[in-house]
Amino acid sequence: MSSSVANVAGRLESVIGAAHVGGEATQCEKYAIDGVIPAAVAMAASAEEVAEVVRFAAREKLALVPCGRCTKLGIGMPPARYDFALDVTGLKQIAYYDPADLTLSVDAGMGLGQLAEVLGEQKQFVPLTVPFFDECTVGGAVASGISSMLRHFYGTARDFLLGTEFVNGAGTLTKSGGRVVKNVTGYDLHKLLIGSLGTLAVITRLNFRTFPSPQGYGHLVAVFSDVDAIVQFRNMVAKSPLAPDSFEILGPEAARYLAEFKEDRSSPLPSWYAAGLWHVCVSFEGTEAVLRRYSTDLARFAQQSGAANFEFLDGPRSEALGGALRELLNLLVCSGPAVSIFKISSLPAFPADVVRLRELAERLSIPCVIFASASGPLYFAAQPPVLDGNAIGAMAQLASGVFEYATAHRGQASILFCPAELKRVVNVWGPERKDGELMRRVKKAFDPENVFAPGRFLAGI
């Protein structure tokens, strides 16, 4: 161990006090990234303490990774250096909330589920319905860039994140954007932090636009025998006046996972499930009259596009399906030691030749799962039954094919989750991007001393 990283815990104690520093091996293992374990954990209780810790790291040439509840630390490449973790879950207050103005300012370490409960008391919500919902923090949901199930109607975090407060690589408390919907001055620097995995700054507070909770909601589940019919159904809905909240497309294997996602595994599978077929789940909201209009039009579109069957769900059944759809990615991450999940952004978001991905996996004898949102992204999960050298070699071949597939569809692909063994032979971000140099310049501007998670993100950032 070099002198610069010796006794990190002891030196951190002089900055924020012994009560806010952990150095025990079992404690540090919780924050491991692909087998890389930090030497210490700094648990900041305020934005000022975050700034103190970052200044210490910059001064001592140490590398840190901002962490919340660690549900998405597996995203990205292993950090090139990782001296200590900076846990921000101590920042968990609502600093400002005006229900009448539909604006909210919340600390990054607050739990997403806890925030939902507070907003629910005012019949409002923030459309960050992301996987690991009950376990993750608000800041982690934004920094990870994981898509919300409601992005089809409400957009991504870019559309309702009004501003942030963050600490840059020099340890300076910084603000971008504001606390109201209309901001007319300055640059939207805070939007660069979305999906940055903590490589640019430590997010300490986020300002959101909130939305009224719907008066009512429902789901249509339609079953199709082939992808062409789904594409036709999607196009009919897109050209209509309808604006559904979500439009989720599930391959046969994904539908099975969803159907089996319930507390009582011994109970019958839900009536909407049809084994071996593609499923489309469309959610919608509004008054009773609006819900009736959705039901009438969606039923007509499903019939005209050749759906084998369809069913409408409301109340608890609709809510249960929505929760299962939200957590599908989470279910797949936990489905085996070698599972690798690709995230593909392409034009169109759900290509008609999506079955080519299954053919790629079948040639390598790798089971797979496909699901997507009509507005993107497309997820492709490969599930080798065991984690060994043969599986890693086959997965490396599959990754090459997936990256080529995305490029052919004017898009990009990355491996969202996978074993650390695969990352030793494949860059999860795919081939070098054309904007790599620009991204390195952005990193240099935010983090000149390369303090934050070096090597974890695109272009070696």
Short mmCIF file of C-alpha atoms in Angstrom, two decimals:
data_model
loop_
_atom_site.label_atom_id
_atom_site.label_comp_id
_atom_site.label_asym_id
_atom_site.label_seq_id
_atom_site.Cartn_x
_atom_site.Cartn_y
_atom_site.Cartn_z
CA MET A 1 0.00 0.00 0.00
CA SER A 2 1.35 3.42 -0.96
CA SER A 3 1.83 6.10 1.67
CA SER A 4 -0.91 8.19 0.06
CA VAL A 5 -3.61 5.64 0.92
CA ALA A 6 -2.24 4.37 4.22
CA ASN A 7 -4.57 4.69 7.21
CA VAL A 8 -7.34 6.36 5.21
CA ALA A 9 -9.88 5.84 7.98
CA GLY A 10 -7.70 7.48 10.58
CA ARG A 11 -7.03 10.49 8.38
CA LEU A 12 -10.73 10.86 7.53
CA GLU A 13 -11.52 10.95 11.24
CA SER A 14 -9.52 14.16 11.53
CA VAL A 15 -11.78 15.70 8.88
CA ILE A 16 -15.32 14.69 9.94
CA GLY A 17 -14.85 12.88 13.25
CA ALA A 18 -14.54 9.23 14.23
CA ALA A 19 -18.32 8.78 14.51
CA HIS A 20 -18.66 9.41 10.76
CA VAL A 21 -15.91 7.07 9.56
CA GLY A 22 -15.87 3.30 9.17
CA GLY A 23 -12.81 1.18 8.57
CA GLU A 24 -13.83 -2.36 9.51
CA ALA A 25 -13.51 -4.89 6.69
CA THR A 26 -17.11 -6.08 6.97
CA GLN A 27 -18.34 -2.50 6.74
CA CYS A 28 -16.19 -1.65 3.72
CA GLU A 29 -17.24 -4.80 1.85
CA LYS A 30 -20.77 -3.43 1.54
CA TYR A 31 -19.40 -0.72 -0.76
CA ALA A 32 -17.32 -3.03 -2.95
CA ILE A 33 -17.51 -2.51 -6.72
CA ASP A 34 -16.72 -5.61 -8.78
CA GLY A 35 -14.52 -6.96 -6.02
CA VAL A 36 -12.70 -3.67 -5.44
CA ILE A 37 -13.11 -2.86 -1.73
CA PRO A 38 -12.44 0.63 -0.35
CA ALA A 39 -10.14 1.08 2.61
CA ALA A 40 -12.67 3.20 4.50
CA VAL A 41 -16.14 4.70 4.44
CA ALA A 42 -16.90 8.37 5.12
CA MET A 43 -20.51 8.95 6.22
CA ALA A 44 -21.29 12.60 5.68
CA ALA A 45 -24.18 14.19 7.57
CA SER A 46 -24.35 17.47 5.63
CA ALA A 47 -23.38 19.07 2.34
CA GLU A 48 -20.64 20.93 4.17
CA GLU A 49 -19.15 17.65 5.39
CA VAL A 50 -19.30 16.28 1.84
CA ALA A 51 -17.31 19.32 0.68
CA GLU A 52 -14.76 18.82 3.47
CA VAL A 53 -14.27 15.19 2.53
CA VAL A 54 -13.86 15.97 -1.17
CA ARG A 55 -11.31 18.69 -0.43
CA PHE A 56 -9.42 16.19 1.71
CA ALA A 57 -9.43 13.65 -1.13
CA ALA A 58 -8.21 16.20 -3.67
CA ARG A 59 -5.48 17.40 -1.33
CA GLU A 60 -4.30 13.87 -0.52
CA LYS A 61 -4.65 12.55 -4.12
CA LEU A 62 -7.22 9.96 -3.06
CA ALA A 63 -10.09 8.57 -5.10
CA LEU A 64 -13.63 8.20 -3.78
CA VAL A 65 -16.97 6.89 -4.99
CA PRO A 66 -20.20 8.62 -3.89
CA CYS A 67 -22.62 5.98 -2.60
CA GLY A 68 -26.21 5.74 -1.43
CA ARG A 69 -27.76 2.40 -0.62
CA CYS A 70 -25.48 0.55 -3.05
CA THR A 71 -28.21 -0.99 -5.23
CA LYS A 72 -26.60 0.10 -8.51
CA LEU A 73 -22.87 0.09 -7.76
CA GLY A 74 -22.52 -2.73 -10.29
CA ILE A 75 -23.20 -0.37 -13.19
CA GLY A 76 -20.09 0.68 -15.14
CA MET A 77 -16.50 -0.53 -15.18
CA PRO A 78 -14.52 -1.31 -12.02
CA PRO A 79 -12.92 1.90 -10.71
CA ALA A 80 -9.25 2.30 -11.56
CA ARG A 81 -8.74 3.64 -8.01
CA TYR A 82 -11.08 3.41 -5.04
CA ASP A 83 -9.59 4.56 -1.76
CA PHE A 84 -12.79 5.23 0.16
CA ALA A 85 -16.56 5.38 -0.21
CA LEU A 86 -18.48 8.57 0.50
CA ASP A 87 -21.87 7.55 1.90
CA VAL A 88 -24.45 10.35 1.53
CA THR A 89 -27.44 8.58 3.08
CA GLY A 90 -27.06 10.92 6.06
CA LEU A 91 -28.39 13.71 3.83
CA LYS A 92 -32.07 12.79 3.97
CA GLN A 93 -34.21 15.85 4.60
CA ILE A 94 -36.84 17.59 2.51
CA ALA A 95 -35.46 21.11 2.38
CA TYR A 96 -38.44 22.69 0.65
CA TYR A 97 -41.83 21.52 -0.57
CA ASP A 98 -44.64 23.67 -1.93
CA PRO A 99 -47.54 21.41 -2.98
CA ALA A 100 -49.44 24.35 -4.46
CA ASP A 101 -46.48 25.26 -6.68
CA LEU A 102 -45.66 21.61 -7.50
CA THR A 103 -42.01 22.07 -6.52
CA LEU A 104 -39.76 20.07 -4.22
CA SER A 105 -36.19 20.24 -2.94
CA VAL A 106 -34.90 17.02 -1.35
CA ASP A 107 -31.55 15.76 -0.11
CA ALA A 108 -29.86 13.15 -2.28
CA GLY A 109 -29.68 10.51 0.46
CA MET A 110 -33.40 10.30 1.09
CA GLY A 111 -35.01 6.99 0.18
CA LEU A 112 -37.15 7.03 -2.94
CA GLY A 113 -39.91 5.05 -1.23
CA GLN A 114 -39.89 7.41 1.75
CA LEU A 115 -40.20 10.41 -0.57
CA ALA A 116 -43.13 8.76 -2.33
CA GLU A 117 -44.94 8.40 1.01
CA VAL A 118 -44.46 12.08 1.86
CA LEU A 119 -45.67 13.26 -1.54
CA GLY A 120 -48.54 10.77 -1.45
CA GLU A 121 -49.97 12.55 1.59
CA GLN A 122 -50.47 15.56 -0.71
CA LYS A 123 -51.69 13.37 -3.57
CA GLN A 124 -48.57 14.11 -5.58
CA PHE A 125 -45.57 12.17 -6.87
CA VAL A 126 -42.29 12.39 -8.78
CA PRO A 127 -42.25 9.97 -11.76
CA LEU A 128 -39.03 8.20 -10.77
CA THR A 129 -40.57 4.73 -10.81
CA VAL A 130 -37.26 2.91 -11.16
CA PRO A 131 -36.09 -0.61 -10.21
CA PHE A 132 -34.96 -1.14 -6.59
CA PHE A 133 -37.58 1.49 -5.74
CA ASP A 134 -37.94 0.64 -2.05
CA GLU A 135 -34.17 0.28 -1.51
CA CYS A 136 -32.56 3.12 -3.48
CA THR A 137 -32.02 6.82 -2.76
CA VAL A 138 -33.28 9.77 -4.76
CA GLY A 139 -29.72 10.79 -5.68
CA GLY A 140 -28.82 7.25 -6.71
CA ALA A 141 -31.86 7.01 -8.98
CA VAL A 142 -30.71 10.14 -10.83
CA ALA A 143 -26.96 9.45 -10.84
CA SER A 144 -27.45 5.91 -12.15
CA GLY A 145 -29.53 7.06 -15.12
CA ILE A 146 -31.88 4.08 -14.81
CA SER A 147 -35.04 4.67 -16.83
CA SER A 148 -38.39 5.16 -15.12
CA MET A 149 -41.26 2.97 -16.21
CA LEU A 150 -43.29 6.17 -16.70
CA ARG A 151 -40.85 7.79 -19.14
CA HIS A 152 -43.25 7.12 -22.04
CA PHE A 153 -45.53 9.94 -20.80
CA TYR A 154 -43.58 11.87 -18.16
CA GLY A 155 -40.16 11.71 -19.79
CA THR A 156 -36.84 11.05 -18.07
CA ALA A 157 -35.35 12.88 -15.11
CA ARG A 158 -34.09 15.51 -17.57
CA ASP A 159 -37.70 16.63 -18.03
CA PHE A 160 -38.65 17.21 -14.38
CA LEU A 161 -35.32 17.80 -12.59
CA LEU A 162 -35.26 21.57 -12.10
CA GLY A 163 -31.86 21.90 -10.47
CA THR A 164 -29.28 20.37 -8.17
CA GLU A 165 -26.79 21.26 -5.52
CA PHE A 166 -23.53 19.33 -5.74
CA VAL A 167 -19.88 19.31 -4.71
CA ASN A 168 -17.38 19.39 -7.55
CA GLY A 169 -13.91 17.84 -7.61
CA ALA A 170 -12.36 20.90 -5.97
CA GLY A 171 -14.67 20.51 -2.97
CA THR A 172 -16.80 23.53 -3.85
CA LEU A 173 -20.52 23.58 -3.10
CA THR A 174 -22.18 24.44 -6.39
CA LYS A 175 -25.70 25.01 -7.69
CA SER A 176 -27.23 24.57 -11.11
CA GLY A 177 -30.78 25.35 -12.16
CA GLY A 178 -33.28 26.47 -9.58
CA ARG A 179 -36.28 25.52 -7.50
CA VAL A 180 -39.03 26.67 -9.84
CA VAL A 181 -40.22 25.37 -13.18
CA LYS A 182 -39.17 28.46 -15.14
CA ASN A 183 -35.41 29.06 -15.04
CA VAL A 184 -34.17 31.50 -17.65
CA THR A 185 -30.53 32.09 -16.70
CA GLY A 186 -27.40 29.98 -16.67
CA TYR A 187 -26.58 26.56 -18.11
CA ASP A 188 -28.34 23.32 -17.23
CA LEU A 189 -25.16 21.79 -15.82
CA HIS A 190 -27.21 19.64 -13.47
CA LYS A 191 -28.44 17.58 -16.40
CA LEU A 192 -24.89 16.40 -17.00
CA LEU A 193 -25.06 14.66 -13.62
CA ILE A 194 -27.93 12.40 -14.73
CA GLY A 195 -26.43 8.97 -15.37
CA SER A 196 -22.89 10.12 -14.55
CA LEU A 197 -22.46 7.45 -11.81
CA GLY A 198 -20.85 9.93 -9.47
CA THR A 199 -17.87 10.52 -11.76
CA LEU A 200 -18.42 14.29 -12.11
CA ALA A 201 -19.63 15.44 -8.69
CA VAL A 202 -21.34 14.43 -5.47
CA ILE A 203 -25.03 15.30 -5.68
CA THR A 204 -26.25 16.66 -2.34
CA ARG A 205 -29.71 18.03 -3.16
CA LEU A 206 -32.19 17.81 -6.04
CA ASN A 207 -35.06 20.07 -7.06
CA PHE A 208 -38.00 18.46 -8.82
CA ARG A 209 -41.26 19.38 -10.39
CA THR A 210 -43.97 17.24 -8.78
CA PHE A 211 -47.15 15.94 -10.41
CA PRO A 212 -50.71 15.37 -9.17
CA SER A 213 -51.55 11.74 -8.47
CA PRO A 214 -54.01 10.33 -11.02
CA GLN A 215 -57.69 10.07 -10.14
CA GLY A 216 -57.77 6.56 -11.57
CA TYR A 217 -55.56 4.21 -13.51
CA GLY A 218 -55.63 0.95 -15.39
CA HIS A 219 -53.69 -1.49 -17.54
CA LEU A 220 -54.28 -3.25 -20.80
CA VAL A 221 -52.38 -6.50 -21.26
CA ALA A 222 -52.47 -7.68 -24.86
CA VAL A 223 -50.97 -10.95 -26.12
CA PHE A 224 -49.33 -11.29 -29.53
CA SER A 225 -47.82 -14.20 -31.41
CA ASP A 226 -45.24 -12.15 -33.33
CA VAL A 227 -43.32 -8.89 -33.21
CA ASP A 228 -44.79 -7.45 -36.42
CA ALA A 229 -48.22 -7.31 -34.81
CA ILE A 230 -46.76 -5.52 -31.78
CA VAL A 231 -45.13 -2.92 -34.03
CA GLN A 232 -48.47 -2.37 -35.77
CA PHE A 233 -50.23 -1.98 -32.40
CA ARG A 234 -47.56 0.44 -31.18
CA ASN A 235 -47.88 2.56 -34.32
CA MET A 236 -51.67 2.70 -34.05
CA VAL A 237 -51.48 3.94 -30.47
CA ALA A 238 -48.73 6.45 -31.34
CA LYS A 239 -50.84 7.96 -34.17
CA SER A 240 -53.95 8.22 -31.99
CA PRO A 241 -54.85 10.98 -29.50
CA LEU A 242 -54.06 8.57 -26.66
CA ALA A 243 -51.10 9.34 -24.39
CA PRO A 244 -50.57 6.30 -22.14
CA ASP A 245 -48.30 6.49 -19.11
CA SER A 246 -46.26 3.47 -20.16
CA PHE A 247 -46.06 1.03 -23.04
CA GLU A 248 -44.02 -2.01 -22.06
CA ILE A 249 -43.21 -4.86 -24.45
CA LEU A 250 -42.29 -8.25 -22.98
CA GLY A 251 -40.81 -11.24 -24.74
CA PRO A 252 -42.20 -14.64 -23.71
CA GLU A 253 -39.50 -15.20 -21.07
CA ALA A 254 -39.95 -11.71 -19.59
CA ALA A 255 -43.70 -12.24 -19.37
CA ARG A 256 -43.10 -15.45 -17.43
CA TYR A 257 -40.90 -13.62 -14.91
CA LEU A 258 -43.59 -11.00 -14.51
CA ALA A 259 -46.38 -13.54 -14.09
CA GLU A 260 -44.45 -15.36 -11.37
CA PHE A 261 -43.68 -12.17 -9.43
CA LYS A 262 -46.07 -12.48 -6.50
CA GLU A 263 -45.86 -13.24 -2.82
CA ASP A 264 -47.64 -16.58 -3.00
CA ARG A 265 -45.78 -18.63 -5.62
CA SER A 266 -48.24 -21.50 -5.19
CA SER A 267 -51.22 -19.49 -6.46
CA PRO A 268 -52.30 -19.78 -10.11
CA LEU A 269 -50.62 -17.62 -12.73
CA PRO A 270 -52.62 -14.47 -13.55
CA SER A 271 -55.37 -14.73 -16.14
CA TRP A 272 -53.63 -12.30 -18.50
CA TYR A 273 -50.58 -14.55 -18.93
CA ALA A 274 -50.19 -16.72 -22.04
CA ALA A 275 -47.13 -18.98 -22.06
CA GLY A 276 -44.76 -18.67 -24.99
CA LEU A 277 -46.25 -15.46 -26.41
CA TRP A 278 -45.26 -11.78 -26.46
CA HIS A 279 -47.12 -9.46 -24.09
CA VAL A 280 -47.72 -5.72 -24.25
CA CYS A 281 -48.65 -3.86 -21.04
CA VAL A 282 -50.11 -0.37 -21.51
CA SER A 283 -50.89 1.77 -18.45
CA PHE A 284 -53.14 4.82 -18.52
CA GLU A 285 -54.68 7.27 -16.07
CA GLY A 286 -57.45 9.83 -15.72
CA THR A 287 -61.09 10.28 -14.78
CA GLU A 288 -63.66 7.53 -15.25
CA ALA A 289 -64.61 8.98 -18.62
CA VAL A 290 -60.98 9.08 -19.75
CA LEU A 291 -60.40 5.50 -18.58
CA ARG A 292 -63.43 4.36 -20.57
CA ARG A 293 -62.06 6.08 -23.67
CA TYR A 294 -58.71 4.36 -23.23
CA SER A 295 -60.38 0.98 -22.76
CA THR A 296 -62.52 1.37 -25.87
CA ASP A 297 -59.74 2.61 -28.16
CA LEU A 298 -57.03 0.26 -26.92
CA ALA A 299 -59.34 -2.73 -27.30
CA ARG A 300 -60.08 -1.70 -30.88
CA PHE A 301 -56.39 -1.21 -31.71
CA ALA A 302 -55.48 -4.57 -30.16
CA GLN A 303 -58.13 -6.36 -32.23
CA GLN A 304 -57.18 -4.58 -35.45
CA SER A 305 -53.49 -5.39 -35.00
CA GLY A 306 -54.15 -9.09 -34.50
CA ALA A 307 -53.82 -9.57 -30.74
CA ALA A 308 -54.43 -13.17 -29.73
CA ASN A 309 -56.10 -11.96 -26.53
CA PHE A 310 -56.29 -8.95 -24.26
CA GLU A 311 -57.48 -8.10 -20.76
CA PHE A 312 -57.99 -4.90 -18.77
CA LEU A 313 -56.81 -4.64 -15.17
CA ASP A 314 -57.81 -2.01 -12.63
CA GLY A 315 -57.45 -1.33 -8.93
CA PRO A 316 -55.16 -3.70 -7.00
CA ARG A 317 -54.46 -5.90 -10.04
CA SER A 318 -53.28 -2.91 -12.07
CA GLU A 319 -51.17 -1.68 -9.17
CA ALA A 320 -49.59 -5.13 -8.72
CA LEU A 321 -48.73 -5.36 -12.40
CA GLY A 322 -47.19 -1.87 -12.33
CA GLY A 323 -44.99 -2.82 -9.38
CA ALA A 324 -43.87 -6.01 -11.08
CA LEU A 325 -43.03 -4.16 -14.31
CA ARG A 326 -41.03 -1.59 -12.35
CA GLU A 327 -38.98 -4.31 -10.64
CA LEU A 328 -38.45 -6.61 -13.63
CA LEU A 329 -34.87 -5.44 -14.09
CA ASN A 330 -34.24 -6.06 -10.40
CA LEU A 331 -35.66 -9.60 -10.71
CA LEU A 332 -33.38 -10.39 -13.63
CA VAL A 333 -30.26 -9.02 -11.90
CA CYS A 334 -30.89 -11.51 -9.09
CA SER A 335 -31.76 -14.44 -11.39
CA GLY A 336 -28.28 -16.00 -11.59
CA PRO A 337 -24.54 -15.49 -11.04
CA ALA A 338 -23.73 -14.96 -14.72
CA VAL A 339 -26.70 -12.85 -15.84
CA SER A 340 -25.70 -9.92 -18.05
CA ILE A 341 -28.20 -7.23 -19.00
CA PHE A 342 -27.67 -5.11 -22.09
CA LYS A 343 -29.29 -1.70 -22.46
CA ILE A 344 -29.85 -0.77 -26.11
CA SER A 345 -30.88 2.66 -27.37
CA SER A 346 -31.85 2.58 -31.02
CA LEU A 347 -34.08 4.08 -33.70
CA PRO A 348 -36.80 2.97 -33.58
CA ALA A 349 -36.80 2.18 -29.86
CA PHE A 350 -38.24 -1.29 -30.50
CA PRO A 351 -36.93 -2.55 -33.87
CA ALA A 352 -39.06 -4.98 -35.82
CA ASP A 353 -36.07 -7.35 -36.12
CA VAL A 354 -35.56 -7.56 -32.35
CA VAL A 355 -35.72 -11.36 -32.64
CA ARG A 356 -32.19 -11.19 -34.10
CA LEU A 357 -30.97 -10.69 -30.54
CA ARG A 358 -32.54 -13.99 -29.53
CA GLU A 359 -30.92 -15.66 -32.54
CA LEU A 360 -27.52 -14.32 -31.45
CA ALA A 361 -27.98 -15.90 -28.03
CA GLU A 362 -29.34 -19.17 -29.40
CA ARG A 363 -26.27 -19.64 -31.58
CA LEU A 364 -24.18 -19.49 -28.42
CA SER A 365 -26.62 -21.66 -26.42
CA ILE A 366 -27.36 -18.81 -23.99
CA PRO A 367 -30.90 -18.40 -22.57
CA CYS A 368 -32.14 -14.83 -22.89
CA VAL A 369 -34.91 -12.40 -21.95
CA ILE A 370 -36.09 -9.40 -24.00
CA PHE A 371 -38.23 -6.49 -22.84
CA ALA A 372 -38.54 -2.84 -23.82
CA SER A 373 -40.49 0.38 -23.59
CA ALA A 374 -42.03 1.69 -26.79
CA SER A 375 -40.07 4.91 -26.20
CA GLY A 376 -36.89 3.03 -25.23
CA PRO A 377 -34.66 1.63 -24.02
CA LEU A 378 -34.58 -2.02 -25.07
CA TYR A 379 -33.23 -4.51 -22.52
CA PHE A 380 -31.66 -7.82 -23.47
CA ALA A 381 -30.72 -10.13 -20.59
CA ALA A 382 -28.43 -13.10 -21.22
CA GLN A 383 -28.58 -15.86 -18.60
CA PRO A 384 -25.81 -18.47 -18.83
CA PRO A 385 -26.64 -21.22 -16.30
CA VAL A 386 -23.15 -21.19 -14.76
CA LEU A 387 -20.33 -18.70 -14.36
CA ASP A 388 -17.19 -20.26 -15.81
CA GLY A 389 -14.60 -19.62 -18.51
CA ASN A 390 -16.79 -21.03 -21.27
CA ALA A 391 -19.68 -18.80 -20.26
CA ILE A 392 -17.47 -15.69 -20.18
CA GLY A 393 -16.07 -16.50 -23.62
CA ALA A 394 -19.56 -16.96 -25.06
CA MET A 395 -20.75 -13.77 -23.40
CA ALA A 396 -17.85 -11.82 -24.90
CA GLN A 397 -18.91 -13.03 -28.36
CA LEU A 398 -22.51 -12.12 -27.62
CA ALA A 399 -21.50 -8.62 -26.46
CA SER A 400 -19.71 -8.00 -29.74
CA GLY A 401 -22.84 -9.00 -31.65
CA VAL A 402 -25.10 -6.80 -29.52
CA PHE A 403 -22.84 -3.76 -29.97
CA GLU A 404 -22.91 -4.32 -33.74
CA TYR A 405 -26.69 -4.69 -33.67
CA ALA A 406 -27.08 -1.34 -31.88
CA THR A 407 -24.76 0.42 -34.32
CA ALA A 408 -26.71 -0.98 -37.27
CA HIS A 409 -29.85 0.57 -35.77
CA ARG A 410 -28.28 4.02 -35.36
CA GLY A 411 -27.97 3.49 -31.63
CA GLN A 412 -25.68 2.47 -28.83
CA ALA A 413 -25.53 -0.41 -26.40
CA SER A 414 -23.94 -0.95 -23.02
CA ILE A 415 -23.92 -3.75 -20.49
CA LEU A 416 -25.87 -2.45 -17.53
CA PHE A 417 -25.21 -5.32 -15.14
CA CYS A 418 -22.84 -8.28 -15.52
CA PRO A 419 -20.29 -10.32 -13.54
CA ALA A 420 -16.93 -8.73 -12.84
CA GLU A 421 -15.30 -11.58 -14.77
CA LEU A 422 -16.88 -10.36 -18.01
CA LYS A 423 -15.65 -6.81 -17.41
CA ARG A 424 -12.08 -8.10 -17.49
CA VAL A 425 -12.48 -8.99 -21.18
CA VAL A 426 -15.23 -6.61 -22.38
CA ASN A 427 -15.68 -2.86 -21.91
CA VAL A 428 -19.30 -2.61 -20.80
CA TRP A 429 -19.66 0.75 -22.56
CA GLY A 430 -18.90 -0.76 -25.94
CA PRO A 431 -16.61 0.71 -28.61
CA GLU A 432 -15.12 4.17 -28.16
CA ARG A 433 -17.72 6.84 -28.90
CA LYS A 434 -17.22 9.85 -31.15
CA ASP A 435 -17.90 12.19 -28.25
CA GLY A 436 -15.28 10.54 -26.02
CA GLU A 437 -12.89 13.49 -26.10
CA LEU A 438 -15.70 15.93 -25.28
CA MET A 439 -16.71 13.79 -22.31
CA ARG A 440 -13.13 13.76 -21.04
CA ARG A 441 -13.10 17.57 -21.21
CA VAL A 442 -16.33 17.71 -19.20
CA LYS A 443 -14.78 15.40 -16.61
CA LYS A 444 -11.72 17.63 -16.39
CA ALA A 445 -13.88 20.70 -15.83
CA PHE A 446 -15.94 19.13 -13.04
CA ASP A 447 -13.20 17.02 -11.46
CA PRO A 448 -9.72 18.35 -12.31
CA GLU A 449 -7.95 16.13 -9.76
CA ASN A 450 -9.75 12.96 -10.94
CA VAL A 451 -11.15 12.36 -7.46
CA PHE A 452 -14.49 10.81 -8.37
CA ALA A 453 -14.62 7.12 -9.36
CA PRO A 454 -11.82 7.24 -11.96
CA GLY A 455 -12.21 4.76 -14.81
CA ARG A 456 -15.80 3.80 -14.03
CA PHE A 457 -17.58 5.65 -16.80
CA LEU A 458 -17.43 6.12 -20.58
CA ALA A 459 -14.15 7.09 -22.26
CA GLY A 460 -12.20 5.96 -19.18
CA ILE A 461 -13.75 8.75 -17.09
#
